[in-house]
Amino acid sequence: MRPRKLSGLLKKGDRVAVSNITGREASKVTVASQQYAGNIVGGWALGKGGQTIEVPGKDPVPVFATCEELYATLPKHGAPNKIIIYSPPEAVYGEVKEAIQYGGDRLHTIFIITENVSVEVTAKIRQISDEASVDVIGCNTLGVVNVHDHVRVGAVGGEAPEESFKPGCATIISNSGNMVNTIAGYMQAAGIGTHFGISTGKDVLILTPLVEFLKLAARSDETRLIVLYVEPGGLYEQEAIRWMRDTGFEKPVIVYVAGSLLEGRRVALGHAGAVVEGPQTSASGKMAAFDEYFGTGHFDPDKRIRKSNGARDRPRRGIRVTALHHLPAAAMAVCDALGWDRDFPIRHELRLNPWFLNYRDLADELPHALLLRPGHIPEPYRSQFARQMKVSVGLSPVRRDLRNTSRASSLDEAGQRIYGYSLTELMSKHSFGEAIILYWTGELPRYGFEAKLVEMGLIASLTNGPGTISAQAAKLSASAGNAPNTGMIATLAAIGTVHGGNGRQGVRYLLKIFTRLNLKNPYDPGPDIDVAKLAHETAVAFKKVKDAAKDSGVDYERIPCLGHPVFNDKPVNYDPRERAIWEAVQQTGRTNVFLDFYHQLARALHDVGVASRVWAVNVDAALACVWLGVCWTALMEKRISLKRAEDCAFLGFALGRAAGGAGEFLDHQDYGSPMDMRVPASDCQSLTRPRDLPKGGS
Amino acid sequence: MPFQMTELAFLEQLAHRFSLPVPEYLTASATRMKIRDALQRWRGKGVVKADVMSGGRGKAKVVTVVEDVQQAMAQLRRLANAEVGGMHARTSYITQFIPADLQVYSAVTYDSRFCGPSLTVSMKGGVDIESVEERHKQTIPVDVFKGLDAYQASQLFEGLACPKPLISILSRTLVSFWDMFISTGMRMCEVNPWRVGPDNAPYACDFKAVFDEANYKLKEADLEFPEYPESATEFEEDMAAWDASSYRGQAHVSELGGDLVLPILFGGGAGTIIAETLEAAGGRPIFLSDFGGNPPYERMVGTAERCFRYHLAGASALLILGGKANNTLIDVTFQAIGDALARHFEERGRVEIPVVIGRGGPRMVPGFLAMRETLESLRLPYVIFGHDTPVTLVAEYAARLAKFVKTRKEARRAT
């Protein structure tokens, strides 16, 4: 069924299916489109049937194995009438053929997003789609957006279509997909919104030519103004101009023709060059054709302000602009000439608005006209920048696909490597602690003692006695007759934020305090950092919070890593494992400012009356302090992320405890009785009384 | 550049494969004796031509008729190094001279008016087809599935008042011509002219074709495309190889001969507009680029490294500019460009150059911050615009800034 209006291309209620939906780009765009429009009913991908595409806040999109299965499975009223093709070039013809075959009368439009489809295949697609009366847009289209109905297909508008597209009277038709959003954004500066944004595609053959879109626009009352972005190649514009002239097309057209300065140069870019159809296909040929149709020269923004030659002289057929940023002014001139109101008040003027700048020494020499001042960053970006900049500690890593790829390890002809270092050399020249630091932080330790402290932490984490839940988990696994690896897994499964995860909390807590200070080296903090004073101030602040919370009867945030269930009955308490690490630190002739702080904080908390005894600084604190010391410089110099530093402290415990769990497992396996960890039913209590199920089922 | 072919490669690889009638030929490496024998066979007349990737009027200068072996040898030597419109010849060759009473033009191409293939024929061949009056040439659509049949071609010749004895043979020849077009994944091919002699036999006497890289038939055709010496600069060649090494993200460049602004541009549409604006504003862009298509990190690093290696030292402003991206991840591309710039400084030394940036799109906020951090650490002057500033305004600004920097540099050098 061929459309009569632009809404026939895409409207609210249309049901869209996506080919190759599990592909990288297709799945990403599916999620964004589903959030914007919610019009995708399913997709297909060979060998991926039965999967779903998860969309936050929406129902997942079902994936079928084939187009045939999709049409056979979806209810008739829910079958797609629009299809987007994201398949690789060599599969496009087959996909279109199948879509036409199985879609039958239900299918109205196909959008082909795929690039690099051969011209021959494109011509064949045209022929079979014509025979089936199915419209095809593309190939190499970015998609279409119907702003009034808040629906789109493809990626027009990117992740945030609302930003570029406000409802209004202009329909933008562009050879370049990116220019659809860009122009829509510019037009807002003229108070003009968008009805339809159409990326026609930019291949040698454009399957739905400009004239067809204009015919639809002519019958669409919501569109009052046409904005065109045109590139060299083809006779599409000449054909459209002939039609506009012959039919007396009444809607004004504003056009930008790109590519004139490249004429005569042997350039070959992504946008295909002209088919050999004569000089009319060139940019200058197209410009001349539009100027002749408009009956005037190109738009001159300076003339606009002259009253004697004012806006009302502008031609009603439209005008051509020579710079993209003249589009809003030209649109306003045309609107003025026709006595039209704007779609909305003008929000901003198009101007140079630098978000960030630093001219350095150049500032002293730049002439006034080139010296810009920092501009205004609009919302929501201003807040986003502010939030991002607040997170000033640690690296914000740039994400990318890491399948088959690793920064951490490699294997080449010379052997295995960790962050580029030969594993065999590490084996012969470095300790386990040094290798672990390298693998976890990406850098070898700067000081020899760091690896020693890390290894002490591993040993300290091995055990806290057989009663800890992580040791119990290993024993349970052995008691059940499991293999030894499950003993380690069970140990790891039994550590979490409450048991074992305190090291991570400790790092977080220390960072909150120490990132405010100008701490360069945690092993040699210098005279500017008064640890005793810092501990006292922290204790006083904590007491205030605690007292206020108690008065109000609400909970408050505890200080992590202080206190121990066993070592707690003396006036001054110590965890012997932490003590051993602290002594090792002192033997290096240096300090660890974080652990020093913890000691002084424990004392200060007692001094200000928070605690009746001096709490033990526990082993979790020691691990947090050791790992934060190892990570500190890389963290401050943004070579590692905050999360990595936090996780290192936790993993330091987990690695040691997993080995400890293995020890418990082996012991229990040799000497324990099968099932000895079972608790007899007689020792178990039920807190629920027996109940009968309802008769006859639910 | 797209895959193209001219007459010599056509004679060597395609004509016989599709039984297309062509004159005899010899390449420049032929011995004097072979040429002398051939000229005798050809009734003493040959045509020496330069093998150059150029068409149109200028090409007449590199085609010359010879009547003896001395002339032939001299012209073969001369034309092997000829130049037409900045294009250098690859080699030269000599073909049999075909005496003709009639010259016919033919071309098959994909035509936007029919959204499919079309055949154009004129009985006024041998001249630029654009100069032939409309009434003397005809274009018809060809069914892309069924192809061209001899009846269709004969109708066309009848309409052009072709002498009746020629219609059959010319029609059959055009069917073979079509077969070659559709079997080898061409986008356009032209024979101009077919020279028809007294024996009523047509010979293809000049040829050009453009192939469609996206068509699998081109790969299967197993053709060799000769390299022409001047067709690309070293930078373009390096980038073309880099572009072809991966399908993820584009790495297209075309040198424009400028010397002021080094433009790292994103998006074919935006890239063209920006280059035009730079040129119009006196920014003399060094090349035209399109690095869009959401390049992964390694791809963008490699692309930026090459741009910097060839052109950073001579530029007066680095412009990183694109519209509001739909898919390209700004943080990935900006981190990659920043890292490539830092690496370039480490390996090849620092360059004092202002950086002008304009962009929008997914993950722009971390992208801008990553780039700002890099530029701060490299101590380079910079201005970063968001997508609310039109790309053309940014380009104009970069052009003016580059001009100022260049003038200042020259003034310092003079003192």
mmCIF file of N, CA and C in Angstrom, chain B residues 137-220:
data_model
loop_
_atom_site.group_PDB
_atom_site.id
_atom_site.type_symbol
_atom_site.label_atom_id
_atom_site.label_comp_id
_atom_site.label_asym_id
_atom_site.label_seq_id
_atom_site.Cartn_x
_atom_site.Cartn_y
_atom_site.Cartn_z
ATOM 1 N N LYS B 137 21.226 11.281 -29.537
ATOM 2 C CA LYS B 137 21.574 10.219 -28.569
ATOM 3 C C LYS B 137 20.303 9.744 -27.867
ATOM 4 N N GLN B 138 20.330 8.509 -27.463
ATOM 5 C CA GLN B 138 19.147 7.951 -26.795
ATOM 6 C C GLN B 138 19.580 7.127 -25.592
ATOM 7 N N THR B 139 18.762 7.223 -24.531
ATOM 8 C CA THR B 139 19.020 6.431 -23.324
ATOM 9 C C THR B 139 17.781 5.605 -23.019
ATOM 10 N N ILE B 140 17.949 4.325 -22.781
ATOM 11 C CA ILE B 140 16.810 3.479 -22.416
ATOM 12 C C ILE B 140 17.135 2.711 -21.137
ATOM 13 N N PRO B 141 16.101 2.445 -20.318
ATOM 14 C CA PRO B 141 16.355 1.616 -19.130
ATOM 15 C C PRO B 141 16.561 0.161 -19.538
ATOM 16 N N VAL B 142 17.332 -0.548 -18.734
ATOM 17 C CA VAL B 142 17.547 -1.978 -18.986
ATOM 18 C C VAL B 142 17.075 -2.734 -17.747
ATOM 19 N N ASP B 143 16.325 -3.794 -17.984
ATOM 20 C CA ASP B 143 15.846 -4.615 -16.863
ATOM 21 C C ASP B 143 17.051 -5.284 -16.201
ATOM 22 N N VAL B 144 17.239 -4.996 -14.915
ATOM 23 C CA VAL B 144 18.440 -5.489 -14.239
ATOM 24 C C VAL B 144 18.439 -7.014 -14.089
ATOM 25 N N PHE B 145 17.279 -7.622 -14.096
ATOM 26 C CA PHE B 145 17.210 -9.085 -14.002
ATOM 27 C C PHE B 145 17.362 -9.737 -15.377
ATOM 28 N N LYS B 146 16.629 -9.194 -16.376
ATOM 29 C CA LYS B 146 16.614 -9.835 -17.690
ATOM 30 C C LYS B 146 17.797 -9.412 -18.554
ATOM 31 N N GLY B 147 18.285 -8.226 -18.317
ATOM 32 C CA GLY B 147 19.412 -7.732 -19.106
ATOM 33 C C GLY B 147 18.972 -7.153 -20.443
ATOM 34 N N LEU B 148 19.972 -6.856 -21.255
ATOM 35 C CA LEU B 148 19.703 -6.232 -22.566
ATOM 36 C C LEU B 148 19.531 -7.345 -23.600
ATOM 37 N N ASP B 149 18.480 -7.240 -24.413
ATOM 38 C CA ASP B 149 18.390 -8.213 -25.503
ATOM 39 C C ASP B 149 18.630 -7.503 -26.836
ATOM 40 N N ALA B 150 18.987 -8.305 -27.822
ATOM 41 C CA ALA B 150 19.392 -7.736 -29.111
ATOM 42 C C ALA B 150 18.251 -6.959 -29.757
ATOM 43 N N TYR B 151 17.009 -7.390 -29.513
ATOM 44 C CA TYR B 151 15.869 -6.703 -30.109
ATOM 45 C C TYR B 151 15.768 -5.263 -29.574
ATOM 46 N N GLN B 152 15.932 -5.178 -28.233
ATOM 47 C CA GLN B 152 15.879 -3.857 -27.575
ATOM 48 C C GLN B 152 16.962 -2.933 -28.157
ATOM 49 N N ALA B 153 18.156 -3.499 -28.316
ATOM 50 C CA ALA B 153 19.258 -2.702 -28.856
ATOM 51 C C ALA B 153 18.979 -2.295 -30.298
ATOM 52 N N SER B 154 18.401 -3.219 -31.068
ATOM 53 C CA SER B 154 18.156 -2.895 -32.480
ATOM 54 C C SER B 154 17.118 -1.786 -32.614
ATOM 55 N N GLN B 155 16.127 -1.806 -31.711
ATOM 56 C CA GLN B 155 15.114 -0.735 -31.715
ATOM 57 C C GLN B 155 15.786 0.625 -31.517
ATOM 58 N N LEU B 156 16.757 0.598 -30.600
ATOM 59 C CA LEU B 156 17.468 1.828 -30.277
ATOM 60 C C LEU B 156 18.235 2.335 -31.500
ATOM 61 N N PHE B 157 18.910 1.430 -32.183
ATOM 62 C CA PHE B 157 19.683 1.832 -33.362
ATOM 63 C C PHE B 157 18.759 2.315 -34.480
ATOM 64 N N GLU B 158 17.629 1.661 -34.606
ATOM 65 C CA GLU B 158 16.685 2.113 -35.636
ATOM 66 C C GLU B 158 16.233 3.535 -35.358
ATOM 67 N N GLY B 159 15.979 3.808 -34.085
ATOM 68 C CA GLY B 159 15.547 5.151 -33.694
ATOM 69 C C GLY B 159 16.600 6.206 -33.970
ATOM 70 N N LEU B 160 17.838 5.779 -34.038
ATOM 71 C CA LEU B 160 18.929 6.739 -34.271
ATOM 72 C C LEU B 160 19.371 6.749 -35.744
ATOM 73 N N ALA B 161 18.548 6.175 -36.580
ATOM 74 C CA ALA B 161 18.801 6.143 -38.029
ATOM 75 C C ALA B 161 20.142 5.496 -38.356
ATOM 76 N N CYS B 162 20.412 4.408 -37.691
ATOM 77 C CA CYS B 162 21.642 3.647 -37.959
ATOM 78 C C CYS B 162 21.482 2.955 -39.323
ATOM 79 N N PRO B 163 22.525 2.949 -40.142
ATOM 80 C CA PRO B 163 22.421 2.229 -41.412
ATOM 81 C C PRO B 163 21.987 0.781 -41.168
ATOM 82 N N LYS B 164 21.032 0.348 -41.952
ATOM 83 C CA LYS B 164 20.402 -0.961 -41.706
ATOM 84 C C LYS B 164 21.398 -2.132 -41.652
ATOM 85 N N PRO B 165 22.396 -2.188 -42.546
ATOM 86 C CA PRO B 165 23.307 -3.345 -42.498
ATOM 87 C C PRO B 165 24.085 -3.445 -41.195
ATOM 88 N N LEU B 166 24.141 -2.351 -40.458
ATOM 89 C CA LEU B 166 24.941 -2.363 -39.223
ATOM 90 C C LEU B 166 24.135 -2.749 -37.992
ATOM 91 N N ILE B 167 22.825 -2.632 -38.090
ATOM 92 C CA ILE B 167 22.001 -2.772 -36.877
ATOM 93 C C ILE B 167 22.214 -4.121 -36.192
ATOM 94 N N SER B 168 22.225 -5.170 -36.966
ATOM 95 C CA SER B 168 22.325 -6.492 -36.360
ATOM 96 C C SER B 168 23.647 -6.670 -35.606
ATOM 97 N N ILE B 169 24.745 -6.380 -36.306
ATOM 98 C CA ILE B 169 26.045 -6.622 -35.663
ATOM 99 C C ILE B 169 26.262 -5.690 -34.463
ATOM 100 N N LEU B 170 25.828 -4.435 -34.588
ATOM 101 C CA LEU B 170 25.992 -3.512 -33.457
ATOM 102 C C LEU B 170 25.127 -3.961 -32.277
ATOM 103 N N SER B 171 23.936 -4.438 -32.551
ATOM 104 C CA SER B 171 23.045 -4.884 -31.468
ATOM 105 C C SER B 171 23.654 -6.079 -30.741
ATOM 106 N N ARG B 172 24.181 -7.030 -31.526
ATOM 107 C CA ARG B 172 24.785 -8.207 -30.887
ATOM 108 C C ARG B 172 26.022 -7.797 -30.066
ATOM 109 N N THR B 173 26.752 -6.843 -30.590
ATOM 110 C CA THR B 173 27.946 -6.369 -29.865
ATOM 111 C C THR B 173 27.544 -5.713 -28.540
ATOM 112 N N LEU B 174 26.458 -4.957 -28.594
ATOM 113 C CA LEU B 174 26.029 -4.286 -27.352
ATOM 114 C C LEU B 174 25.524 -5.288 -26.312
ATOM 115 N N VAL B 175 24.965 -6.393 -26.771
ATOM 116 C CA VAL B 175 24.541 -7.425 -25.811
ATOM 117 C C VAL B 175 25.772 -7.979 -25.078
ATOM 118 N N SER B 176 26.859 -8.203 -25.832
ATOM 119 C CA SER B 176 28.103 -8.660 -25.179
ATOM 120 C C SER B 176 28.645 -7.577 -24.241
ATOM 121 N N PHE B 177 28.511 -6.353 -24.688
ATOM 122 C CA PHE B 177 28.951 -5.200 -23.888
ATOM 123 C C PHE B 177 28.189 -5.191 -22.549
ATOM 124 N N TRP B 178 26.872 -5.391 -22.600
ATOM 125 C CA TRP B 178 26.053 -5.474 -21.392
ATOM 126 C C TRP B 178 26.493 -6.643 -20.512
ATOM 127 N N ASP B 179 26.739 -7.801 -21.163
ATOM 128 C CA ASP B 179 27.162 -8.983 -20.403
ATOM 129 C C ASP B 179 28.422 -8.691 -19.595
ATOM 130 N N MET B 180 29.355 -7.968 -20.223
ATOM 131 C CA MET B 180 30.581 -7.611 -19.513
ATOM 132 C C MET B 180 30.240 -6.710 -18.322
ATOM 133 N N PHE B 181 29.384 -5.732 -18.552
ATOM 134 C CA PHE B 181 29.003 -4.781 -17.502
ATOM 135 C C PHE B 181 28.421 -5.509 -16.288
ATOM 136 N N ILE B 182 27.461 -6.383 -16.551
ATOM 137 C CA ILE B 182 26.722 -7.002 -15.444
ATOM 138 C C ILE B 182 27.485 -8.169 -14.822
ATOM 139 N N SER B 183 28.415 -8.750 -15.577
ATOM 140 C CA SER B 183 29.122 -9.934 -15.040
ATOM 141 C C SER B 183 30.327 -9.559 -14.192
ATOM 142 N N THR B 184 30.794 -8.348 -14.305
ATOM 143 C CA THR B 184 32.033 -8.003 -13.597
ATOM 144 C C THR B 184 31.804 -6.965 -12.498
ATOM 145 N N GLY B 185 30.539 -6.642 -12.213
ATOM 146 C CA GLY B 185 30.245 -5.705 -11.122
ATOM 147 C C GLY B 185 30.639 -4.280 -11.443
ATOM 148 N N MET B 186 30.384 -3.865 -12.682
ATOM 149 C CA MET B 186 30.703 -2.467 -13.044
ATOM 150 C C MET B 186 29.592 -1.527 -12.576
ATOM 151 N N ARG B 187 29.999 -0.279 -12.400
ATOM 152 C CA ARG B 187 29.029 0.766 -12.095
ATOM 153 C C ARG B 187 28.745 1.570 -13.360
ATOM 154 N N MET B 188 29.740 1.644 -14.210
ATOM 155 C CA MET B 188 29.607 2.385 -15.456
ATOM 156 C C MET B 188 30.648 1.874 -16.429
ATOM 157 N N CYS B 189 30.282 1.728 -17.701
ATOM 158 C CA CYS B 189 31.315 1.485 -18.698
ATOM 159 C C CYS B 189 30.935 2.167 -20.002
ATOM 160 N N GLU B 190 31.951 2.543 -20.718
ATOM 161 C CA GLU B 190 31.730 3.361 -21.915
ATOM 162 C C GLU B 190 32.720 2.929 -22.988
ATOM 163 N N VAL B 191 32.228 2.763 -24.205
ATOM 164 C CA VAL B 191 33.123 2.633 -25.359
ATOM 165 C C VAL B 191 32.850 3.837 -26.237
ATOM 166 N N ASN B 192 33.848 4.608 -26.469
ATOM 167 C CA ASN B 192 33.674 5.810 -27.290
ATOM 168 C C ASN B 192 34.971 6.076 -28.061
ATOM 169 N N PRO B 193 35.037 5.680 -29.304
ATOM 170 C CA PRO B 193 33.941 5.165 -30.131
ATOM 171 C C PRO B 193 34.122 3.694 -30.456
ATOM 172 N N TRP B 194 33.016 3.142 -30.958
ATOM 173 C CA TRP B 194 33.138 1.934 -31.771
ATOM 174 C C TRP B 194 33.416 2.460 -33.173
ATOM 175 N N ARG B 195 34.541 2.112 -33.736
ATOM 176 C CA ARG B 195 34.818 2.562 -35.111
ATOM 177 C C ARG B 195 34.354 1.463 -36.077
ATOM 178 N N VAL B 196 33.512 1.853 -37.008
ATOM 179 C CA VAL B 196 32.935 0.892 -37.952
ATOM 180 C C VAL B 196 33.539 1.153 -39.321
ATOM 181 N N GLY B 197 34.300 0.204 -39.798
ATOM 182 C CA GLY B 197 35.017 0.376 -41.065
ATOM 183 C C GLY B 197 34.209 -0.070 -42.260
ATOM 184 N N PRO B 198 34.874 -0.077 -43.393
ATOM 185 C CA PRO B 198 34.193 -0.453 -44.632
ATOM 186 C C PRO B 198 33.666 -1.896 -44.604
ATOM 187 N N ASP B 199 34.288 -2.740 -43.755
ATOM 188 C CA ASP B 199 33.800 -4.124 -43.679
ATOM 189 C C ASP B 199 32.580 -4.268 -42.766
ATOM 190 N N ASN B 200 32.036 -3.133 -42.300
ATOM 191 C CA ASN B 200 30.858 -3.104 -41.415
ATOM 192 C C ASN B 200 31.082 -3.806 -40.068
ATOM 193 N N ALA B 201 32.331 -3.910 -39.659
ATOM 194 C CA ALA B 201 32.617 -4.524 -38.356
ATOM 195 C C ALA B 201 32.994 -3.430 -37.354
ATOM 196 N N PRO B 202 32.372 -3.449 -36.161
ATOM 197 C CA PRO B 202 32.711 -2.434 -35.158
ATOM 198 C C PRO B 202 33.914 -2.875 -34.308
ATOM 199 N N TYR B 203 34.764 -1.919 -33.971
ATOM 200 C CA TYR B 203 35.903 -2.191 -33.084
ATOM 201 C C TYR B 203 35.865 -1.178 -31.932
ATOM 202 N N ALA B 204 36.021 -1.705 -30.716
ATOM 203 C CA ALA B 204 36.047 -0.807 -29.545
ATOM 204 C C ALA B 204 37.387 -0.083 -29.530
ATOM 205 N N CYS B 205 37.371 1.237 -29.722
ATOM 206 C CA CYS B 205 38.627 1.964 -29.877
ATOM 207 C C CYS B 205 38.964 2.877 -28.703
ATOM 208 N N ASP B 206 38.143 2.916 -27.724
ATOM 209 C CA ASP B 206 38.538 3.531 -26.445
ATOM 210 C C ASP B 206 37.571 3.001 -25.404
ATOM 211 N N PHE B 207 38.019 2.978 -24.187
ATOM 212 C CA PHE B 207 37.217 2.313 -23.162
ATOM 213 C C PHE B 207 37.482 2.948 -21.813
ATOM 214 N N LYS B 208 36.437 3.060 -21.017
ATOM 215 C CA LYS B 208 36.657 3.330 -19.589
ATOM 216 C C LYS B 208 35.532 2.696 -18.784
ATOM 217 N N ALA B 209 35.859 2.295 -17.586
ATOM 218 C CA ALA B 209 34.857 1.656 -16.722
ATOM 219 C C ALA B 209 35.150 1.995 -15.272
ATOM 220 N N VAL B 210 34.071 2.105 -14.512
ATOM 221 C CA VAL B 210 34.190 2.270 -13.064
ATOM 222 C C VAL B 210 33.510 1.065 -12.436
ATOM 223 N N PHE B 211 34.168 0.435 -11.500
ATOM 224 C CA PHE B 211 33.629 -0.784 -10.884
ATOM 225 C C PHE B 211 33.057 -0.467 -9.504
ATOM 226 N N ASP B 212 32.148 -1.313 -9.089
ATOM 227 C CA ASP B 212 31.483 -1.149 -7.796
ATOM 228 C C ASP B 212 32.172 -2.063 -6.789
ATOM 229 N N GLU B 213 32.910 -1.452 -5.881
ATOM 230 C CA GLU B 213 33.663 -2.252 -4.905
ATOM 231 C C GLU B 213 32.756 -3.122 -4.048
ATOM 232 N N ALA B 214 31.497 -2.704 -3.923
ATOM 233 C CA ALA B 214 30.574 -3.452 -3.065
ATOM 234 C C ALA B 214 29.995 -4.668 -3.779
ATOM 235 N N ASN B 215 30.260 -4.802 -5.062
ATOM 236 C CA ASN B 215 29.656 -5.899 -5.812
ATOM 237 C C ASN B 215 30.566 -7.136 -5.758
ATOM 238 N N TYR B 216 30.007 -8.243 -5.278
ATOM 239 C CA TYR B 216 30.833 -9.454 -5.121
ATOM 240 C C TYR B 216 31.367 -9.943 -6.465
ATOM 241 N N LYS B 217 30.676 -9.599 -7.557
ATOM 242 C CA LYS B 217 31.114 -10.067 -8.876
ATOM 243 C C LYS B 217 32.491 -9.503 -9.232
ATOM 244 N N LEU B 218 32.784 -8.342 -8.701
ATOM 245 C CA LEU B 218 34.092 -7.739 -8.977
ATOM 246 C C LEU B 218 35.200 -8.633 -8.418
ATOM 247 N N LYS B 219 34.954 -9.160 -7.222
ATOM 248 C CA LYS B 219 35.967 -10.035 -6.612
ATOM 249 C C LYS B 219 36.103 -11.311 -7.433
ATOM 250 N N GLU B 220 34.965 -11.815 -7.866
ATOM 251 C CA GLU B 220 34.994 -13.077 -8.618
ATOM 252 C C GLU B 220 35.573 -12.900 -10.020
#
